[in-house]
mmCIF file of C-alpha atoms in Angstrom:
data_model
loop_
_atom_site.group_PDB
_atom_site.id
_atom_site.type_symbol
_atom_site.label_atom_id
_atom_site.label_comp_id
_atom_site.label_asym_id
_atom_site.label_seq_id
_atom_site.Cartn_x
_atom_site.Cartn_y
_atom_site.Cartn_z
ATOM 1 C CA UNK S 880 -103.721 -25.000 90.621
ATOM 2 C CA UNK S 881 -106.903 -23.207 91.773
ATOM 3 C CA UNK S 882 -106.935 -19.555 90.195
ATOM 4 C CA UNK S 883 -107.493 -17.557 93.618
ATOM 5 C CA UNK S 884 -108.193 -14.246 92.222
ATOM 6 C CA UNK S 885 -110.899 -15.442 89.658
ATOM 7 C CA UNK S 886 -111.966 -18.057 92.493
ATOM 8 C CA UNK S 887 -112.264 -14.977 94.559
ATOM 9 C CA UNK S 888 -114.590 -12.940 92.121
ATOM 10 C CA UNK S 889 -116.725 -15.660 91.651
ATOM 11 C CA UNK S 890 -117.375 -16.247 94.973
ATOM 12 C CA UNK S 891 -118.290 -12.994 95.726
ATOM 13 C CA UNK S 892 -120.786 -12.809 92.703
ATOM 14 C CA UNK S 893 -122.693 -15.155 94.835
ATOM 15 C CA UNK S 894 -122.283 -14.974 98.638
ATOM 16 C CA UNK S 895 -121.506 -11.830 101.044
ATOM 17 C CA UNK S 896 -118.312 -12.654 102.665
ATOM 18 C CA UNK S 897 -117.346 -9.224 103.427
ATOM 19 C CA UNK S 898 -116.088 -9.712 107.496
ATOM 20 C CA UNK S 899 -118.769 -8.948 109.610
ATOM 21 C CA UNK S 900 -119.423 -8.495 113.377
ATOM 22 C CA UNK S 901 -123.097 -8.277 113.495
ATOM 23 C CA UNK S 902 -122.456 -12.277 111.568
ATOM 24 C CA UNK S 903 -120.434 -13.009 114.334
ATOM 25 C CA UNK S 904 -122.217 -12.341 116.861
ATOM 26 C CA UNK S 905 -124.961 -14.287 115.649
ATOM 27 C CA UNK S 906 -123.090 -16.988 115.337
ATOM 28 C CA UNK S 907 -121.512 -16.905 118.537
ATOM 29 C CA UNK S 908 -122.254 -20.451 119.959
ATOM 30 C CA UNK S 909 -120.190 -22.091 117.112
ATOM 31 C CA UNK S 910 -117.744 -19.137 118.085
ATOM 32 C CA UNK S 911 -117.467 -20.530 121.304
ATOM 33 C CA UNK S 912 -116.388 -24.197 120.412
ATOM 34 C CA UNK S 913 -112.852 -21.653 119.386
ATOM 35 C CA UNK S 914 -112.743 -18.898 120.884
ATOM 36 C CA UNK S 915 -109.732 -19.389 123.291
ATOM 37 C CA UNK S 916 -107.579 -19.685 120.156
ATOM 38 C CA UNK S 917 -109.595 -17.692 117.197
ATOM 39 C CA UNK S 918 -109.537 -13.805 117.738
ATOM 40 C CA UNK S 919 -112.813 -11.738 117.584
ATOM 41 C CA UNK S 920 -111.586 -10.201 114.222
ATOM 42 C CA UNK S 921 -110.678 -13.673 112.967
ATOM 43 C CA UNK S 922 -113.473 -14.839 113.433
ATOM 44 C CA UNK S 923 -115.568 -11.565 112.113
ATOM 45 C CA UNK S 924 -113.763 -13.096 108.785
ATOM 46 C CA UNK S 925 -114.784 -17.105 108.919
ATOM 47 C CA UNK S 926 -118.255 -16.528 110.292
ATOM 48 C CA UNK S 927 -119.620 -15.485 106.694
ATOM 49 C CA UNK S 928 -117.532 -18.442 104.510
ATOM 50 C CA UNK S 929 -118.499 -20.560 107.560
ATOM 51 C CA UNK S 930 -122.357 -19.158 107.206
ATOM 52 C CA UNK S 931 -122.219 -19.814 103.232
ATOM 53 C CA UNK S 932 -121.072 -23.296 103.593
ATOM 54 C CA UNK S 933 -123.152 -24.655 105.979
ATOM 55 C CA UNK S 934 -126.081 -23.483 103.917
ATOM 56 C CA UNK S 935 -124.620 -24.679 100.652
ATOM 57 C CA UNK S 936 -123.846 -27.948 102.487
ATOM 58 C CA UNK S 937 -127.658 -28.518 102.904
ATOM 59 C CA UNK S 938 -128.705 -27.360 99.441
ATOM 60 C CA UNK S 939 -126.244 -30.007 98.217
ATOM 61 C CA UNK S 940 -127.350 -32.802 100.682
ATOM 62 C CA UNK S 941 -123.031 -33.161 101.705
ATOM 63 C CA UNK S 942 -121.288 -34.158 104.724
ATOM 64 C CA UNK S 943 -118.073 -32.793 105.637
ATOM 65 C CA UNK S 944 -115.171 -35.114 106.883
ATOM 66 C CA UNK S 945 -112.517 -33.198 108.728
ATOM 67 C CA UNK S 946 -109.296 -34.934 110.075
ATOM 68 C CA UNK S 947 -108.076 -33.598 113.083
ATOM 69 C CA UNK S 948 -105.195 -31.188 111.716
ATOM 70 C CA UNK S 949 -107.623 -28.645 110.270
ATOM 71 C CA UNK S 950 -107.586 -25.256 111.509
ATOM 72 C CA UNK S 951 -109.969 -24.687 114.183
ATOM 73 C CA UNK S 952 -112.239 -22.985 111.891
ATOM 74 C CA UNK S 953 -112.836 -25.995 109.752
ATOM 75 C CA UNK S 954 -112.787 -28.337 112.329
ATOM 76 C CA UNK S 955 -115.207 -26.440 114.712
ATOM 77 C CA UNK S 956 -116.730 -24.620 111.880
ATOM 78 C CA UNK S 957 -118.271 -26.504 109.762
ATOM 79 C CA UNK S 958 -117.656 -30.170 109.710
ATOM 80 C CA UNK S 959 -120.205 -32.877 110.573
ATOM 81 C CA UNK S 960 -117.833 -35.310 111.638
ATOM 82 C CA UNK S 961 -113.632 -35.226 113.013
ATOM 83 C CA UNK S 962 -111.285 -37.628 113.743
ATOM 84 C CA UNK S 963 -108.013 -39.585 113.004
ATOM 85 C CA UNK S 964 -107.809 -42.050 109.713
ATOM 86 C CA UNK S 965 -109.433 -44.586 110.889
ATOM 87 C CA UNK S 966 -112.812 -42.588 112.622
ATOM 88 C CA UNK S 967 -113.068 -40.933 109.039
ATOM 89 C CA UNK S 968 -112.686 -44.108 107.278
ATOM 90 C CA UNK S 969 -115.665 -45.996 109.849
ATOM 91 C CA UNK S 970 -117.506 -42.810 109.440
ATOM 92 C CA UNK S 971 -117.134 -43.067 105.346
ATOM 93 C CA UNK S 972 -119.274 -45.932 105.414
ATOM 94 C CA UNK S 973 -122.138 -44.689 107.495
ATOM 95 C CA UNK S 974 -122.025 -41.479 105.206
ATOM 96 C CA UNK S 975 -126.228 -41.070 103.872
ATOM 97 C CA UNK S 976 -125.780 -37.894 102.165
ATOM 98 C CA UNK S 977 -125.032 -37.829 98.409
ATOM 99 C CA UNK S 978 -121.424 -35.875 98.432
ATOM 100 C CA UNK S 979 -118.966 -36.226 100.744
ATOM 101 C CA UNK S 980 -116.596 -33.234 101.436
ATOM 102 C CA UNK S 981 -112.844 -34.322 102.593
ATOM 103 C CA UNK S 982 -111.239 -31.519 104.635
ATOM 104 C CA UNK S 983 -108.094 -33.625 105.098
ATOM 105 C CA UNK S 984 -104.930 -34.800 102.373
ATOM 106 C CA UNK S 985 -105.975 -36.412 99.084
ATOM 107 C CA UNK S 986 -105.311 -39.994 100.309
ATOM 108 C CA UNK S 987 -108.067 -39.190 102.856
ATOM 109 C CA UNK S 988 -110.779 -38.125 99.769
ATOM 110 C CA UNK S 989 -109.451 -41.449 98.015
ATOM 111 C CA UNK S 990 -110.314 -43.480 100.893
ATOM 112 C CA UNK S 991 -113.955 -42.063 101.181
ATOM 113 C CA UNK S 992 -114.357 -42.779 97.062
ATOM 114 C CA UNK S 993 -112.899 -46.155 97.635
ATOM 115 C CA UNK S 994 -115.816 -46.840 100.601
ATOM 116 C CA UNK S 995 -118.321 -44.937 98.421
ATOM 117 C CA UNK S 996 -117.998 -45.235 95.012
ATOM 118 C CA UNK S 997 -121.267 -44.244 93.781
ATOM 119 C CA UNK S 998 -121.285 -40.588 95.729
ATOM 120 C CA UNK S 999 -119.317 -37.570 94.804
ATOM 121 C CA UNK S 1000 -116.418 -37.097 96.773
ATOM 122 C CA UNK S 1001 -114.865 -33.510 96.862
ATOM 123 C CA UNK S 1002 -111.322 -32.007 98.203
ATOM 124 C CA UNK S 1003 -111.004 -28.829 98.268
ATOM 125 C CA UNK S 1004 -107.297 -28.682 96.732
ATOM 126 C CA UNK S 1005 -106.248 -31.384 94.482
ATOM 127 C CA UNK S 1006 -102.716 -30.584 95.630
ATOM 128 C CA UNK S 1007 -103.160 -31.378 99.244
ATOM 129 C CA UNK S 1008 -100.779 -34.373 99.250
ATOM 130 C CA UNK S 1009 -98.576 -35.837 101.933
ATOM 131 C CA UNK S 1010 -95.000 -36.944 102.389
ATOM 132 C CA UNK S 1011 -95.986 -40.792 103.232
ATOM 133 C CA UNK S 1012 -98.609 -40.973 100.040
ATOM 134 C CA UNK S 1013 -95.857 -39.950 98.263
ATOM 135 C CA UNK S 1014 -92.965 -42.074 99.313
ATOM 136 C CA UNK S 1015 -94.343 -45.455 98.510
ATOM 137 C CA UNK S 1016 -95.713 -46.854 94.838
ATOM 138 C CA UNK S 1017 -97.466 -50.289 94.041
ATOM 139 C CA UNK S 1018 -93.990 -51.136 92.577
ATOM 140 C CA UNK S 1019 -92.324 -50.748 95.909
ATOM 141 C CA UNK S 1020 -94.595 -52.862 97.295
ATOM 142 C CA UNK S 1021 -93.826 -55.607 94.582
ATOM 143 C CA UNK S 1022 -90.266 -54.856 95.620
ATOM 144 C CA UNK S 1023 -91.042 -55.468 99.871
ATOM 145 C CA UNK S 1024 -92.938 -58.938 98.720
ATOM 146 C CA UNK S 1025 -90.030 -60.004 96.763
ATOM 147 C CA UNK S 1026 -87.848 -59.632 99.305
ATOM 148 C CA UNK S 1027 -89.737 -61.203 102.340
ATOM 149 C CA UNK S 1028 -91.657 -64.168 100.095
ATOM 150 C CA UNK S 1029 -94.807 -64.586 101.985
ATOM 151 C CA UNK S 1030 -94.648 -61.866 104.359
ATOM 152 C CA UNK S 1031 -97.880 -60.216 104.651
ATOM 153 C CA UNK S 1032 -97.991 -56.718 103.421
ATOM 154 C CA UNK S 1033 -99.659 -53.775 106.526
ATOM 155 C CA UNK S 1034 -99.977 -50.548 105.089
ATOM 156 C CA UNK S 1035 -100.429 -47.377 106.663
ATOM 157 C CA UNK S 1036 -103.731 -45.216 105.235
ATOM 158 C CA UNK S 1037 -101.421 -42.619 104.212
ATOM 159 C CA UNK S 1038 -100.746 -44.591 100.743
ATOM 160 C CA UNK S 1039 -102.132 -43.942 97.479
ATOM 161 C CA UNK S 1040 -105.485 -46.325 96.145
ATOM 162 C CA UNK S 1041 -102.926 -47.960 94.030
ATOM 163 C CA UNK S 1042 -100.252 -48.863 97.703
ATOM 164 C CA UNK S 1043 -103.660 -50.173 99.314
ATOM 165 C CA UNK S 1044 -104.993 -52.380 96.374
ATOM 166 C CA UNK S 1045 -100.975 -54.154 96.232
ATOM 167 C CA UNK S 1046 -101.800 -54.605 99.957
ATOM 168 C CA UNK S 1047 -102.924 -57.289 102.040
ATOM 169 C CA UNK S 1048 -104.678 -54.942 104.920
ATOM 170 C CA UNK S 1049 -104.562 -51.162 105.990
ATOM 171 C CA UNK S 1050 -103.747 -49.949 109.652
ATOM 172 C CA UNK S 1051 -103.638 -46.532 111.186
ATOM 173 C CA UNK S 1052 -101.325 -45.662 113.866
ATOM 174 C CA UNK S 1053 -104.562 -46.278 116.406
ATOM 175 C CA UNK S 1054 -104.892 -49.481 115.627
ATOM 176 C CA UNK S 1055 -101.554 -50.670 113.912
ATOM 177 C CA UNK S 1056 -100.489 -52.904 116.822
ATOM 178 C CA UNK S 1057 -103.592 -54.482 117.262
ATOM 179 C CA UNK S 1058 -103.580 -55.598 113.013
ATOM 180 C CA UNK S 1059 -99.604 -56.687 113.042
ATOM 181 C CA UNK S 1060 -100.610 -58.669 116.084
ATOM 182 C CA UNK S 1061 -103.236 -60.593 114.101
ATOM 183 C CA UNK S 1062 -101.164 -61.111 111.241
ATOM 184 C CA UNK S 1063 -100.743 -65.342 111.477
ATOM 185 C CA UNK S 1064 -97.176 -65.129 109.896
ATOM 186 C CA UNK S 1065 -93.649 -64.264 111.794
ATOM 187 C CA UNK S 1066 -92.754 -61.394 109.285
ATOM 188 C CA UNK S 1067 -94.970 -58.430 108.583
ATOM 189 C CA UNK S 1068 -94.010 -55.752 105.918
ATOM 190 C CA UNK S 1069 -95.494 -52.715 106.892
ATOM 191 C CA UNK S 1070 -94.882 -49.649 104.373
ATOM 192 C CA UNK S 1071 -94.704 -46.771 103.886
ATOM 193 C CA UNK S 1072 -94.153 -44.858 107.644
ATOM 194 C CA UNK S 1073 -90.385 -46.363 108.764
ATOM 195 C CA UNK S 1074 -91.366 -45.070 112.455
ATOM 196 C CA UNK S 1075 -94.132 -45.968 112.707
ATOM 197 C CA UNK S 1076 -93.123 -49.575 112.027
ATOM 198 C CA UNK S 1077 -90.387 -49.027 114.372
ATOM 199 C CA UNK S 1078 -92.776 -47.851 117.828
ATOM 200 C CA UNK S 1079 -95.068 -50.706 117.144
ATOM 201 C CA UNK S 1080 -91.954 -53.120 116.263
ATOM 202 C CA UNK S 1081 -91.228 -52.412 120.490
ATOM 203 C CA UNK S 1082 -94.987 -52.667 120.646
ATOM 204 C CA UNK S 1083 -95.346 -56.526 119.261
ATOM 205 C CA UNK S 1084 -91.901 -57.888 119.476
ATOM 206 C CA UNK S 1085 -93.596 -61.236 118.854
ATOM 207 C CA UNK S 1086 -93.459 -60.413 114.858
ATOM 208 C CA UNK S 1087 -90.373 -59.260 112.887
ATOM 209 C CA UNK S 1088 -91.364 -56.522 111.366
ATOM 210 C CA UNK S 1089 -89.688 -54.906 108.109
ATOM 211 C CA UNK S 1090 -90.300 -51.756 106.517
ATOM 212 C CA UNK S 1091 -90.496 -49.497 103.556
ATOM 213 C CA UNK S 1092 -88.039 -45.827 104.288
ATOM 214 C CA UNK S 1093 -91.114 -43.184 104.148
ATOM 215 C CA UNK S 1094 -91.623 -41.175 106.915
ATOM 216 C CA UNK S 1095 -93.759 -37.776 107.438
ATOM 217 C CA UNK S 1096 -92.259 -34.401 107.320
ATOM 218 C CA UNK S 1097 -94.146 -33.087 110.234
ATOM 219 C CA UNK S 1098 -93.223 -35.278 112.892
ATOM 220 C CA UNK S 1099 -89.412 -36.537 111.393
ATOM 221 C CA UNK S 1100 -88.970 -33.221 112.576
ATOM 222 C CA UNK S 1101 -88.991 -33.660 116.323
ATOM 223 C CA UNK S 1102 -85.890 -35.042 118.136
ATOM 224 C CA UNK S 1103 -85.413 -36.678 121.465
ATOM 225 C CA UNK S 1104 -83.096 -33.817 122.666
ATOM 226 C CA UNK S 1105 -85.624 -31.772 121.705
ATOM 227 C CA UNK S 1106 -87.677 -33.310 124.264
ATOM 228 C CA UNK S 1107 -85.356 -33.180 126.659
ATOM 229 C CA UNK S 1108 -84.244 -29.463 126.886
ATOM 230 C CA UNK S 1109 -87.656 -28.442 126.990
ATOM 231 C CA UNK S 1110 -88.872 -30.959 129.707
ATOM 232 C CA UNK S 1111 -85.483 -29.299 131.584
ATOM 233 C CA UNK S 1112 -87.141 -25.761 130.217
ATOM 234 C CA UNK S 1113 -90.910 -26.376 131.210
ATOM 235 C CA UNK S 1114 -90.675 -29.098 133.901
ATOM 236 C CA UNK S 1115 -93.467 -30.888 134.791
ATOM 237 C CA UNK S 1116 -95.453 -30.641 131.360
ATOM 238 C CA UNK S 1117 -96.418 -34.240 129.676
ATOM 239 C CA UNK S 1118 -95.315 -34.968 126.792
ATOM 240 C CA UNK S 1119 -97.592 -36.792 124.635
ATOM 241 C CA UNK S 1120 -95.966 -37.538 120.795
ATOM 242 C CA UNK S 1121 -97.582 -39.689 118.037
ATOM 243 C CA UNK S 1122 -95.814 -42.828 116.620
ATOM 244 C CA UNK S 1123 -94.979 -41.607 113.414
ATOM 245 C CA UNK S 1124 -92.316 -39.671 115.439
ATOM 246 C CA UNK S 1125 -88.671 -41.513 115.957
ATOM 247 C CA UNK S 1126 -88.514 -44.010 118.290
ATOM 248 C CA UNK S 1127 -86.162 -42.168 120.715
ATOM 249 C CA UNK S 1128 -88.898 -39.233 120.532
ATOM 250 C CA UNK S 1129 -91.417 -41.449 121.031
ATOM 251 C CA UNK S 1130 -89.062 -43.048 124.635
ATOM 252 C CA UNK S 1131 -88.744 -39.675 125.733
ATOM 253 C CA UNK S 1132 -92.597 -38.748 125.702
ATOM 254 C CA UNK S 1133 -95.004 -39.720 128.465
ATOM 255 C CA UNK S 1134 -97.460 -40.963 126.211
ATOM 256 C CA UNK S 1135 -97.334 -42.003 122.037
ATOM 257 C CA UNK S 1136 -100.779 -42.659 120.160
ATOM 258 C CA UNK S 1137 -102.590 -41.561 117.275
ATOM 259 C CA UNK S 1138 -104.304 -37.983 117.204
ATOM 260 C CA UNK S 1139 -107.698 -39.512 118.567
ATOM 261 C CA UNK S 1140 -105.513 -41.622 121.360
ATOM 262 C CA UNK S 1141 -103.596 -38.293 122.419
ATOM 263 C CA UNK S 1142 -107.242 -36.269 122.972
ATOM 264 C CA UNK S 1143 -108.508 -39.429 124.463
ATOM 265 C CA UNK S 1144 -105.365 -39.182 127.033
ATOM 266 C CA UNK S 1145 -105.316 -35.230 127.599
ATOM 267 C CA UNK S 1146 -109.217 -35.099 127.748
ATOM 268 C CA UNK S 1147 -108.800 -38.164 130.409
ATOM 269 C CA UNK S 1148 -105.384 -37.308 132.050
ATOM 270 C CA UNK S 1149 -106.097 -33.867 132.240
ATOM 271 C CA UNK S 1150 -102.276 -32.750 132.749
ATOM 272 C CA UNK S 1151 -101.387 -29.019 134.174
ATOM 273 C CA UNK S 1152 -99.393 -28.331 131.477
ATOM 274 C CA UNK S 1153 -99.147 -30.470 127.599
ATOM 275 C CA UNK S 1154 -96.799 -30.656 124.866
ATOM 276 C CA UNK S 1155 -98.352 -32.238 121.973
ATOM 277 C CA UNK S 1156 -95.676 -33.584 119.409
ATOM 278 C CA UNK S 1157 -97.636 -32.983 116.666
ATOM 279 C CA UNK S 1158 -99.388 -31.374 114.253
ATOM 280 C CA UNK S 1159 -100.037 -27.830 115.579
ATOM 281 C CA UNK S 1160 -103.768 -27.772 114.879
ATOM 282 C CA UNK S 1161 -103.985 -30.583 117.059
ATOM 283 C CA UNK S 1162 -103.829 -28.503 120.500
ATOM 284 C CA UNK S 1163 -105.407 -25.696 119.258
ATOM 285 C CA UNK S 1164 -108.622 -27.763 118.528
ATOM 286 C CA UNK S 1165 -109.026 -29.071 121.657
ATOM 287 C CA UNK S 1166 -108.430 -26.453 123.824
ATOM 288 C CA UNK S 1167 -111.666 -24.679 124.279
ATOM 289 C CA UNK S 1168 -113.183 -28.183 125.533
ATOM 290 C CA UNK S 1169 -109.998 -28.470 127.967
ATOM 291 C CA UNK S 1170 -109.887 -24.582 129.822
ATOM 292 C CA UNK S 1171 -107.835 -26.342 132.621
ATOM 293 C CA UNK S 1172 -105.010 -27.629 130.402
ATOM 294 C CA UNK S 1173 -102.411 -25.137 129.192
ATOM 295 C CA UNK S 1174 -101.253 -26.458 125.441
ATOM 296 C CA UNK S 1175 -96.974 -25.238 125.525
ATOM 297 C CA UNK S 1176 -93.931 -25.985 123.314
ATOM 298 C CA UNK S 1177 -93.189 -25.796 119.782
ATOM 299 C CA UNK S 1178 -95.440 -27.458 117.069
ATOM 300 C CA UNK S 1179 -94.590 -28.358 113.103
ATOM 301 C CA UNK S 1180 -97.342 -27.504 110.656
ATOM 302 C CA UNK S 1181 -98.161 -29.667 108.015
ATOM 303 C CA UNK S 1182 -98.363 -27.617 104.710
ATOM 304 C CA UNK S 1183 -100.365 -30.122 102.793
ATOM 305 C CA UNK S 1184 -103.490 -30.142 105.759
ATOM 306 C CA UNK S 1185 -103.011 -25.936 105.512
ATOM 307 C CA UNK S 1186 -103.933 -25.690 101.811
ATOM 308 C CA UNK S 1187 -107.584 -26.887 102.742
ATOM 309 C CA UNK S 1188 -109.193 -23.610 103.396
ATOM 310 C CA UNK S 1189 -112.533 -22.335 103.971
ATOM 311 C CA UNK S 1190 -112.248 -20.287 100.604
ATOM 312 C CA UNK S 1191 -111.906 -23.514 99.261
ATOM 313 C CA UNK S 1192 -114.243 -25.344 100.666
ATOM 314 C CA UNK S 1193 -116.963 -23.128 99.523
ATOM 315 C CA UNK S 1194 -115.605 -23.003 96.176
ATOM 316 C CA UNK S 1195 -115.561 -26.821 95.837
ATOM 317 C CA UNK S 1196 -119.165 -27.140 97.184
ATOM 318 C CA UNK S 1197 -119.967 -23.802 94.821
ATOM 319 C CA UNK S 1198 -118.407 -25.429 91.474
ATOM 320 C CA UNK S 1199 -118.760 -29.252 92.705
ATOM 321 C CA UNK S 1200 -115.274 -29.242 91.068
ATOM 322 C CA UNK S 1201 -112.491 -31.455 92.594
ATOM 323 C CA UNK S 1202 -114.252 -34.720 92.380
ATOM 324 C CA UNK S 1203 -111.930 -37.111 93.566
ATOM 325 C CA UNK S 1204 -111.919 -40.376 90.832
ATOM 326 C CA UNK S 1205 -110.457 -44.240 91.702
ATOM 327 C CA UNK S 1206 -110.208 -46.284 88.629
ATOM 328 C CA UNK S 1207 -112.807 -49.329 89.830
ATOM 329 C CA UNK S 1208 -110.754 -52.025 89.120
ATOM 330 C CA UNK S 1209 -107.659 -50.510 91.880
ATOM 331 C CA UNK S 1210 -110.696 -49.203 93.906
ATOM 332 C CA UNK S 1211 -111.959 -53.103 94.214
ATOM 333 C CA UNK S 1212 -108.911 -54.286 95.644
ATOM 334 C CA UNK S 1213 -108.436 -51.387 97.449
ATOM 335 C CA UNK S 1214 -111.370 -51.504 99.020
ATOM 336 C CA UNK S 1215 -111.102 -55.164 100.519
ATOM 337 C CA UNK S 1216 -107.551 -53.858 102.445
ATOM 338 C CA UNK S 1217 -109.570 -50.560 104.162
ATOM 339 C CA UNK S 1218 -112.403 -53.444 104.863
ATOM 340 C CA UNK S 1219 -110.430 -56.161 105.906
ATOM 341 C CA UNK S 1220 -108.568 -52.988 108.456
ATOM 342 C CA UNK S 1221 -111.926 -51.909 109.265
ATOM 343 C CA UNK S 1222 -113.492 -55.293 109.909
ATOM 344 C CA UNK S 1223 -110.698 -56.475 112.115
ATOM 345 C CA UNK S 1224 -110.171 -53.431 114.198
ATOM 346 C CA UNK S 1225 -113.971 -53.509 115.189
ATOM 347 C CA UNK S 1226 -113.339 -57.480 115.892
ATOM 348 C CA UNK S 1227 -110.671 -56.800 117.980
ATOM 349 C CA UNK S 1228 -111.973 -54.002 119.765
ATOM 350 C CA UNK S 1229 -115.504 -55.440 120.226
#
């Protein structure tokens, strides 16, 4: 656990991030990519880390990945490059520079490694984890092959190195109907997200698909009646969920798809009114780029996403600590289930 009063001093041994206007006015066309949902006095705090790490980031020759449930001052801050799972993963393998900074969960970071094994690859908190990662192992997989003999196994990039290298291919929940599709036999194991497998079981009821019981604590959260009280509450707002929600949350929505589908829909559809069943960060990112759309209803935070910070982003790029390591041999076969997912996905969408 990162020592956040020493990490503090040390910090300020070496940069000025005392808040500061003058800074922040200077730096007020980033401010404007967030300033419907950052504060002036917010952002008279960020716009010195933000300052710092986009000069450290040169000095170091790094790229920052940022998925799209970082805070708004991460996300519009100071990454080079957002997205879902699978737009980070693409964009892993295009990365030039020589360290790659993951402002996401640690599965993320072990993705990039896994992609690029012979550049640095940072998080800023070792302990940013997530429910999914967490509810599946390599022996569970072993377990879901031994009980469906010759079932191929589709699992979800929210898995550990070791989940992915037991695996036959990867999927995100952008292009998870598209790879069970493809899959040439009847049954498909997908593991670890149970909904997920569920939405896209409707999806492609060609296959029989089986799954592992993981889900995510963010979006297990939401319930259909949920939905429906507020749709009675707010009337007229769309509801737009993602598909690791329940299937009965997912029926109740106007639209389901993965964080870049949903900003594909709302920057397309361009409703009155939106509920995004979500991530909250999600809405609050896009907002400044969508003025006409008013973001409403509740949200669920994800606590793992919320312990990357700016703090410790600068810290990480500071120290070059939190170098995120994939023993080769896992990382090989890792590697050729995030290929084989990446490979197909452009095949199918070319």
């Amino acid at each position: 656990m990162l020592d956040q009063i020493a990490l503090r001093a040390e910090l300020a041994d070496h940069y000025d991030l005392a808040p500061s206007a003058v800074l922040a006015a200077e730096m007020s066309g980033i401010y404007a990519r967030m300033d419907r949902v950052v504060a002036p006095p917010d952002w008279a705090v960020f716009a010195p880390y933000v300052a710092a790490i986009n000069r450290l980031k040169a000095e170091r020759n790094a790229v920052i990945l940022a998925h799209n449930y970082m805070t708004p001052e991460i996300y519009h801050g100071i990454a080079d490059v957002v997205g879902d799972s699978l737009q980070l993963a693409i964009e892993a393998t295009r990365v030039e520079a020589d360290v790659i900074v993951q402002c996401g969960v640690h599965f993320m970071a072990e993705t990039s490694k896994i992609l690029n094994p012979a550049k640095t690859v940072l998080i800023p908190d070792m302990e940013a984890g997530c429910s999914l990662a967490e509810s599946i192992t390599a022996e569970g997989i072993a377990e879901m092959r031994a009980k469906y003999p010759g079932a191929p196994v589709v699992t979800y990039v929210n898995t550990t190195a070791e989940v992915k290298a037991a695996s036959d291919i990867c999927c995100t929940s952008s292009n998870a109907d598209q790879i069970v599709r493809a899959m040439e036999s009847d049954t498909v194991i997908m593991t670890p997200d149970k909904y997920l497998a569920q939405n896209i079981a409707r999806q492609v009821p060609e296959k029989r698909i089986v799954w592992w019981d993981g889900s995510c604590i963010v979006h297990e959260q939401y319930t259909a009646k949920d939905l429906r009280e507020f749709r009675e509450w707010n009337p007229g707002t769309r509801i737009i969920a993602h598909p690791e929600c329940t299937p009965e949350v997912v029926a109740e929505a106007d639209f389901s798809g993965s964080t870049s589908g949903i900003i594909d829909y709302v920057t397309t559809e361009r409703p009155e009114k939106a509920m995004l069943v979500t991530e909250c960060s999600m809405a609050s990112n896009i907002s400044d780029a969508l003025p006409d759309v008013d973001f409403v209803g509740p949200c669920n935070m994800c606590p793992y996403m919320k312990k990357i910070t700016l703090e410790k982003v600068l810290w990480s790029l500071h120290t070059m600590e939190s170098a995120v390591e994939v023993d080769p041999a896992v990382a090989d076969k890792a590697r050729v289930a995030v290929q084989r997912m990446i490979d197909l996905s452009r095949k199918l969408s070319g």
